[in-house]
Amino acid sequence: MKKTAAWSLEINSSLKKCYGLIENPENHPKWSPYKINVKKIDKSFKRYKWELDIDLPMVGKVSGYCETIIQIPYNRYKFKGVLNGDDVEATIIEDYEFKEISPVTIRIVRTSTLELPNLNGFVVENVVGSQFNKLSNEVKNNLRKLLS
């Protein structure tokens, strides 16, 4: 099963500040509504590779690794995570695009795709969909507080 959700958010902040906050895995617990423990980070010039534990309401506690693709200039950020738990394996891809609307206003557009390869069915899809909608509002509110 695969589910995609997208949202956009306009924030009164600088492009570099927005990009820097979202890019760095150490900042993720500050704006994610999930309980995240970032265990290890390796950083090269163009990417972060990091390990984490996360408590996802729809699947429970999972561990995994993420890879962040860093693009210069500061207008795009993407990460792919593979999460493994006792009963579930999930892949999530989040793509953030940053656009300067004015010298003091940035638009962030996020597209998230969650893939749960071993799950099918209408009920599961509705649960995942409702979690995505809830998550979007929580993330937007958290980012708004941190960046404005």
XYZ file of N, CA, C and O in Angstrom:
592
model
N 0.844 -1.171 0.000
C 0.000 0.000 0.000
C 0.893 1.239 0.000
O 1.903 1.270 0.683
N 0.491 2.226 -0.770
C 1.254 3.464 -0.896
C 0.305 4.626 -0.700
O -0.797 4.626 -1.248
N 0.714 5.616 0.068
C -0.128 6.783 0.324
C 0.728 8.038 0.196
O 1.831 8.092 0.728
N 0.216 9.030 -0.513
C 0.935 10.288 -0.707
C 0.092 11.447 -0.203
O -1.126 11.454 -0.364
N 0.749 12.405 0.425
C 0.073 13.613 0.893
C 0.995 14.798 0.638
O 2.220 14.649 0.645
N 0.406 15.960 0.412
C 1.205 17.153 0.159
C 0.574 18.341 0.872
O -0.625 18.365 1.106
N 1.407 19.300 1.240
C 0.903 20.551 1.802
C 1.904 21.656 1.503
O 3.042 21.398 1.147
N 1.452 22.898 1.636
C 2.372 24.032 1.521
C 2.142 24.965 2.700
O 1.070 24.974 3.306
N 3.172 25.706 3.023
C 3.142 26.584 4.192
C 3.977 27.814 3.889
O 5.099 27.700 3.393
N 3.427 28.997 4.169
C 4.199 30.223 4.019
C 4.626 30.702 5.394
O 3.824 30.763 6.327
N 5.919 31.029 5.517
C 6.511 31.398 6.805
C 7.305 32.678 6.626
O 8.002 32.862 5.618
N 7.234 33.551 7.623
C 8.062 34.749 7.637
C 9.417 34.376 8.240
O 9.596 34.363 9.452
N 10.347 34.046 7.363
C 11.664 33.595 7.791
C 12.615 33.689 6.610
O 12.198 34.039 5.505
N 13.876 33.376 6.836
C 14.829 33.379 5.729
C 14.916 31.994 5.112
O 14.661 30.982 5.773
N 15.300 31.961 3.857
C 15.440 30.699 3.141
C 16.485 29.813 3.813
O 16.272 28.623 4.035
N 17.606 30.396 4.190
C 18.685 29.623 4.804
C 18.265 29.054 6.160
O 18.596 27.914 6.488
N 17.512 29.815 6.932
C 17.051 29.334 8.239
C 16.081 28.152 8.072
O 16.186 27.150 8.777
N 15.143 28.271 7.136
C 14.191 27.180 6.881
C 14.924 25.924 6.449
O 14.692 24.835 6.979
N 15.809 26.090 5.493
C 16.541 24.948 4.964
C 17.396 24.300 6.048
O 17.408 23.079 6.207
N 18.112 25.118 6.814
C 18.999 24.598 7.845
C 18.274 23.834 8.929
O 18.752 22.802 9.404
N 17.107 24.304 9.325
C 16.351 23.627 10.382
C 15.873 22.260 9.912
O 16.021 21.259 10.613
N 15.317 22.187 8.716
C 14.740 20.934 8.233
C 15.825 19.960 7.774
O 15.700 18.756 7.958
N 16.919 20.484 7.229
C 17.988 19.639 6.692
C 18.647 18.772 7.763
O 18.939 17.604 7.526
N 18.896 19.326 8.938
C 19.699 18.649 9.954
C 18.873 17.656 10.763
O 17.925 18.045 11.445
N 19.232 16.372 10.747
C 18.463 15.367 11.493
C 18.371 15.639 12.999
O 17.416 15.237 13.644
N 19.355 16.328 13.562
C 19.303 16.643 14.999
C 18.109 17.526 15.337
O 17.650 17.550 16.472
N 17.597 18.264 14.362
C 16.454 19.148 14.594
C 15.106 18.451 14.461
O 14.087 19.003 14.869
N 15.062 17.265 13.888
C 13.787 16.602 13.612
C 12.907 16.421 14.852
O 11.704 16.645 14.778
N 13.474 16.038 16.021
C 12.598 15.905 17.200
C 11.918 17.216 17.601
O 10.888 17.201 18.257
N 12.462 18.365 17.189
C 11.876 19.661 17.539
C 10.583 19.940 16.790
O 9.720 20.646 17.281
N 10.473 19.434 15.550
C 9.289 19.783 14.762
C 8.432 18.594 14.358
O 7.317 18.769 13.895
N 8.917 17.389 14.567
C 8.090 16.215 14.258
C 7.161 15.922 15.424
O 7.576 15.987 16.571
N 5.909 15.590 15.152
C 5.005 15.223 16.252
C 5.294 13.825 16.794
O 4.808 13.451 17.838
N 6.096 13.051 16.069
C 6.435 11.716 16.534
C 7.593 11.779 17.520
O 8.403 12.693 17.473
N 7.694 10.777 18.378
C 8.836 10.671 19.278
C 9.982 10.056 18.491
O 9.938 8.898 18.114
N 11.019 10.861 18.260
C 12.158 10.434 17.456
C 13.415 10.468 18.310
O 13.665 11.440 19.017
N 14.200 9.428 18.221
C 15.515 9.394 18.845
C 16.539 9.196 17.731
O 16.600 8.134 17.131
N 17.302 10.245 17.438
C 18.337 10.159 16.413
C 19.579 9.568 17.070
O 20.134 10.145 17.991
N 19.988 8.373 16.608
C 21.058 7.637 17.274
C 22.446 7.940 16.722
O 23.404 8.008 17.470
N 22.559 8.086 15.413
C 23.872 8.242 14.804
C 23.720 9.031 13.510
O 22.783 8.811 12.754
N 24.638 9.965 13.274
C 24.603 10.775 12.058
C 25.979 10.746 11.402
O 26.993 10.982 12.062
N 26.012 10.439 10.123
C 27.221 10.577 9.306
C 26.922 11.644 8.263
O 25.911 11.558 7.570
N 27.810 12.647 8.168
C 27.554 13.724 7.207
C 28.712 13.846 6.226
O 29.859 13.893 6.618
N 28.352 13.859 4.962
C 29.331 14.155 3.927
C 28.933 15.495 3.321
O 27.993 16.136 3.771
N 29.622 15.889 2.269
C 29.339 17.186 1.655
C 27.925 17.273 1.096
O 27.287 18.306 1.197
N 27.405 16.182 0.538
C 26.123 16.250 -0.154
C 24.996 15.505 0.519
O 23.882 15.506 0.024
N 25.241 14.828 1.643
C 24.144 14.079 2.254
C 24.412 13.765 3.717
O 25.528 13.757 4.169
N 23.317 13.547 4.425
C 23.365 12.979 5.762
C 22.914 11.530 5.652
O 22.000 11.209 4.894
N 23.516 10.652 6.442
C 22.989 9.306 6.647
C 22.806 9.179 8.147
O 23.720 9.508 8.910
N 21.637 8.742 8.559
C 21.384 8.702 9.993
C 20.494 7.546 10.392
O 19.718 7.049 9.598
N 20.676 7.117 11.633
C 19.887 6.035 12.210
C 18.966 6.627 13.255
O 19.325 7.588 13.935
N 17.780 6.027 13.398
C 16.826 6.572 14.341
C 15.888 5.491 14.866
O 15.744 4.430 14.266
N 15.298 5.791 15.997
C 14.154 5.049 16.529
C 12.989 6.026 16.480
O 13.148 7.207 16.811
N 11.810 5.544 16.104
C 10.645 6.425 16.010
C 9.398 5.662 16.431
O 9.281 4.467 16.182
N 8.513 6.361 17.110
C 7.248 5.763 17.539
C 6.153 6.305 16.624
O 5.730 7.451 16.750
N 5.713 5.476 15.678
C 4.684 5.887 14.721
C 3.323 5.402 15.195
O 3.151 4.206 15.437
N 2.355 6.296 15.326
C 1.034 5.884 15.824
C 0.392 4.783 15.001
O -0.287 3.933 15.520
N 0.648 4.766 13.690
C -0.031 3.787 12.847
C 0.647 2.421 12.821
O 0.027 1.437 12.490
N 1.951 2.363 13.182
C 2.658 1.081 13.121
C 3.410 0.726 14.394
O 3.906 -0.375 14.525
N 3.542 1.633 15.351
C 4.256 1.347 16.589
C 5.716 1.762 16.509
O 6.119 2.534 15.657
N 6.519 1.220 17.436
C 7.935 1.590 17.501
C 8.716 0.861 16.421
O 8.608 -0.351 16.273
N 9.510 1.636 15.671
C 10.338 1.068 14.624
C 11.718 1.713 14.669
O 11.892 2.799 15.211
N 12.680 1.028 14.105
C 14.027 1.565 13.935
C 14.287 1.652 12.450
O 13.632 0.985 11.654
N 15.265 2.444 12.105
C 15.556 2.521 10.689
C 16.712 3.429 10.382
O 17.436 3.872 11.268
N 16.873 3.694 9.106
C 17.911 4.610 8.665
C 17.315 5.548 7.632
O 16.349 5.219 6.952
N 17.866 6.719 7.559
C 17.419 7.707 6.586
C 18.632 8.226 5.835
O 19.743 8.249 6.350
N 18.373 8.678 4.646
C 19.398 9.314 3.844
C 18.836 10.641 3.369
O 17.720 10.705 2.865
N 19.609 11.689 3.580
C 19.187 13.029 3.202
C 20.008 13.497 2.014
O 21.232 13.426 2.055
N 19.338 13.955 0.982
C 20.033 14.502 -0.183
C 20.004 16.017 -0.060
O 18.936 16.626 -0.004
N 21.168 16.603 0.029
C 21.296 18.046 0.229
C 21.570 18.680 -1.126
O 22.465 18.244 -1.839
N 20.812 19.714 -1.465
C 21.018 20.380 -2.743
C 21.323 21.855 -2.519
O 20.685 22.507 -1.704
N 22.298 22.339 -3.208
C 22.698 23.731 -3.133
C 22.375 24.334 -4.503
O 22.675 23.711 -5.511
N 21.809 25.510 -4.656
C 21.432 26.433 -3.584
C 20.280 25.902 -2.743
O 19.680 24.887 -3.072
N 19.999 26.603 -1.673
C 19.047 26.122 -0.676
C 17.609 26.195 -1.177
O 16.846 27.059 -0.798
N 17.221 25.262 -2.044
C 15.843 25.291 -2.518
C 15.178 23.919 -2.489
O 14.003 23.811 -2.754
N 15.927 22.885 -2.148
C 15.348 21.544 -2.172
C 16.003 20.677 -1.119
O 17.208 20.779 -0.882
N 15.242 19.812 -0.530
C 15.739 18.895 0.476
C 14.876 17.654 0.410
O 13.657 17.737 0.337
N 15.482 16.487 0.361
C 14.708 15.260 0.259
C 15.321 14.215 1.165
O 16.545 14.127 1.267
N 14.480 13.460 1.869
C 15.044 12.318 2.554
C 14.208 11.081 2.323
O 13.009 11.134 2.123
N 14.917 9.967 2.330
C 14.277 8.665 2.182
C 14.605 7.868 3.426
O 15.769 7.760 3.814
N 13.581 7.316 4.059
C 13.785 6.507 5.249
C 13.224 5.122 5.063
O 12.178 4.943 4.436
N 13.933 4.135 5.591
C 13.446 2.755 5.608
C 13.340 2.351 7.065
O 14.322 2.408 7.808
N 12.123 2.004 7.492
C 11.851 1.720 8.891
C 11.466 0.261 9.054
O 10.675 -0.268 8.281
N 12.028 -0.379 10.060
C 11.765 -1.798 10.306
C 11.294 -1.999 11.741
O 11.927 -1.520 12.671
N 10.204 -2.714 11.897
C 9.717 -3.103 13.210
C 9.463 -4.596 13.221
O 9.781 -5.312 12.268
N 8.888 -5.100 14.312
C 8.605 -6.531 14.397
C 7.621 -6.967 13.319
O 7.749 -8.037 12.740
N 6.613 -6.149 13.063
C 5.535 -6.553 12.165
C 5.453 -5.748 10.881
O 4.582 -5.984 10.064
N 6.307 -4.767 10.712
C 6.116 -3.877 9.577
C 7.447 -3.396 9.020
O 8.425 -3.269 9.744
N 7.454 -3.192 7.714
C 8.551 -2.490 7.070
C 7.924 -1.352 6.286
O 6.938 -1.558 5.582
N 8.457 -0.175 6.436
C 7.878 0.991 5.769
C 8.989 1.792 5.104
O 10.105 1.857 5.615
N 8.660 2.400 3.985
C 9.565 3.341 3.331
C 8.847 4.671 3.242
O 7.688 4.732 2.835
N 9.517 5.735 3.664
C 8.923 7.064 3.554
C 9.881 7.963 2.795
O 11.085 7.927 3.019
N 9.329 8.712 1.852
C 10.112 9.691 1.100
C 9.448 11.046 1.324
O 8.247 11.201 1.103
N 10.233 12.005 1.798
C 9.716 13.356 2.007
C 10.539 14.321 1.173
O 11.754 14.319 1.232
N 9.842 15.122 0.403
C 10.474 16.070 -0.499
C 10.017 17.466 -0.088
O 8.820 17.756 -0.091
N 10.968 18.314 0.313
C 10.682 19.693 0.699
C 11.239 20.620 -0.367
O 12.403 20.522 -0.740
N 10.398 21.538 -0.821
C 10.847 22.547 -1.781
C 10.638 23.916 -1.146
O 9.591 24.192 -0.558
N 11.642 24.769 -1.249
C 11.610 26.092 -0.632
C 11.614 27.150 -1.724
O 12.435 27.101 -2.635
N 10.701 28.113 -1.620
C 10.640 29.178 -2.617
C 10.501 30.515 -1.897
O 9.638 30.677 -1.028
N 11.332 31.462 -2.286
C 11.280 32.791 -1.704
C 10.170 33.582 -2.393
O 10.248 33.887 -3.574
N 9.118 33.888 -1.641
C 7.979 34.640 -2.175
C 8.281 36.135 -2.134
O 7.913 36.884 -3.033
N 8.932 36.561 -1.064
C 9.393 37.937 -0.905
C 10.660 37.850 -0.047
O 10.998 36.771 0.437
N 11.352 38.972 0.177
C 12.571 38.899 0.999
C 12.332 38.361 2.417
O 13.260 37.891 3.054
N 11.095 38.405 2.889
C 10.819 37.933 4.257
C 9.829 36.779 4.321
O 9.445 36.356 5.399
N 9.401 36.256 3.177
C 8.410 35.177 3.177
C 8.903 34.000 2.336
O 9.301 34.176 1.191
N 8.853 32.825 2.952
C 9.275 31.589 2.295
C 8.075 30.659 2.200
O 7.317 30.512 3.155
N 7.923 30.023 1.044
C 6.904 28.980 0.905
C 7.607 27.629 0.940
O 8.526 27.367 0.176
N 7.155 26.771 1.864
C 7.652 25.401 1.949
C 6.562 24.502 1.391
O 5.411 24.589 1.804
N 6.928 23.644 0.434
C 5.994 22.656 -0.102
C 6.565 21.283 0.239
O 7.714 20.995 -0.090
N 5.758 20.475 0.920
C 6.218 19.135 1.280
C 5.323 18.089 0.624
O 4.105 18.179 0.676
N 5.955 17.102 0.018
C 5.240 15.944 -0.523
C 5.795 14.711 0.175
O 7.002 14.467 0.120
N 4.937 13.977 0.856
C 5.344 12.776 1.587
C 4.687 11.556 0.963
O 3.502 11.589 0.649
N 5.461 10.503 0.841
C 4.931 9.233 0.359
C 5.332 8.144 1.341
O 6.516 7.990 1.642
N 4.343 7.430 1.837
C 4.570 6.327 2.761
C 4.183 5.041 2.060
O 3.097 4.943 1.499
N 5.084 4.079 2.080
C 4.811 2.796 1.450
C 4.922 1.695 2.497
O 5.942 1.562 3.175
N 3.847 0.937 2.646
C 3.796 -0.213 3.538
C 3.547 -1.424 2.641
O 2.411 -1.746 2.323
N 4.609 -2.097 2.193
C 4.453 -3.088 1.128
C 3.601 -4.300 1.493
O 2.995 -4.900 0.624
N 3.518 -4.658 2.754
C 2.797 -5.881 3.121
C 1.378 -5.620 3.606
O 0.718 -6.514 4.111
N 0.913 -4.389 3.491
C -0.427 -4.066 3.974
C -1.312 -3.642 2.817
O -0.906 -2.877 1.962
N -2.522 -4.128 2.823
C -3.507 -3.748 1.816
C -4.847 -3.564 2.509
O -5.065 -4.064 3.603
N -5.727 -2.877 1.847
C -7.084 -2.810 2.368
C -7.555 -1.408 2.641
O -6.783 -0.505 2.931
N -8.873 -1.256 2.556
C -9.542 0.032 2.706
C -9.354 0.609 4.108
O -9.083 1.781 4.274
N -9.484 -0.217 5.136
C -9.393 0.264 6.517
C -7.997 0.801 6.801
O -7.829 1.891 7.333
N -6.975 0.051 6.423
C -5.606 0.481 6.648
C -5.321 1.780 5.903
O -4.723 2.709 6.435
N -5.793 1.875 4.673
C -5.559 3.084 3.886
C -6.220 4.296 4.539
O -5.649 5.381 4.572
N -7.410 4.120 5.082
C -8.072 5.226 5.775
C -7.324 5.633 7.032
O -7.220 6.819 7.350
N -6.801 4.662 7.771
C -6.035 4.971 8.992
C -4.783 5.761 8.631
O -4.481 6.789 9.224
N -4.047 5.286 7.621
C -2.830 5.971 7.193
C -3.170 7.370 6.674
O -2.498 8.348 6.986
N -4.241 7.484 5.898
C -4.660 8.786 5.375
C -4.994 9.767 6.481
O -4.597 10.932 6.438
N -5.707 9.318 7.503
C -6.065 10.225 8.603
C -4.818 10.625 9.389
O -4.706 11.757 9.859
N -3.854 9.698 9.538
C -2.601 10.040 10.215
C -1.833 11.087 9.413
O -1.261 12.008 9.983
N -1.798 10.945 8.085
C -1.107 11.921 7.246
C -1.728 13.299 7.412
O -1.021 14.297 7.519
N -3.059 13.375 7.423
C -3.721 14.669 7.568
C -3.425 15.286 8.918
O -3.158 16.492 9.024
N -3.479 14.483 9.968
C -3.185 14.967 11.310
C -1.733 15.427 11.398
O -1.432 16.491 11.920
N -0.842 14.609 10.851
C 0.583 14.920 10.874
C 0.871 16.235 10.159
O 1.637 17.052 10.645
N 0.250 16.442 9.027
C 0.513 17.667 8.266
C 0.245 18.907 9.090
O 1.049 19.832 9.124
N -0.891 18.951 9.780
C -1.215 20.129 10.584
C -0.255 20.294 11.753
O 0.163 21.403 12.068
N 0.112 19.190 12.402
C 1.048 19.277 13.519
C 2.416 19.748 13.053
O 3.035 20.602 13.686
N 2.902 19.201 11.948
C 4.208 19.607 11.436
C 4.190 21.077 11.039
O 5.103 21.833 11.359
N 3.135 21.493 10.336
C 3.041 22.895 9.918
C 3.046 23.830 11.127
O 3.745 24.839 11.133
N 2.280 23.492 12.161
C 2.247 24.329 13.363
C 3.607 24.375 14.046
O 4.059 25.438 14.495
N 4.269 23.220 14.133
C 5.587 23.180 14.768
C 6.610 23.985 13.973
O 7.405 24.733 14.556
N 6.606 23.848 12.658
C 7.538 24.619 11.840
C 7.244 26.117 11.928
O 8.156 26.942 11.982
N 5.981 26.469 11.945
C 5.596 27.873 12.052
C 6.166 28.474 13.351
O 6.727 29.571 13.350
N 6.042 27.745 14.451
C 6.551 28.230 15.750
C 8.063 28.355 15.743
O 8.623 29.319 16.266
N 8.747 27.377 15.140
C 10.203 27.383 15.150
C 10.821 28.410 14.202
O 11.902 28.932 14.472
N 10.156 28.701 13.101
C 10.774 29.512 12.065
C 10.267 30.950 11.981
O 10.945 31.805 11.423
N 9.082 31.220 12.481
C 8.559 32.591 12.331
C 9.094 33.509 13.412
O 9.522 33.094 14.446
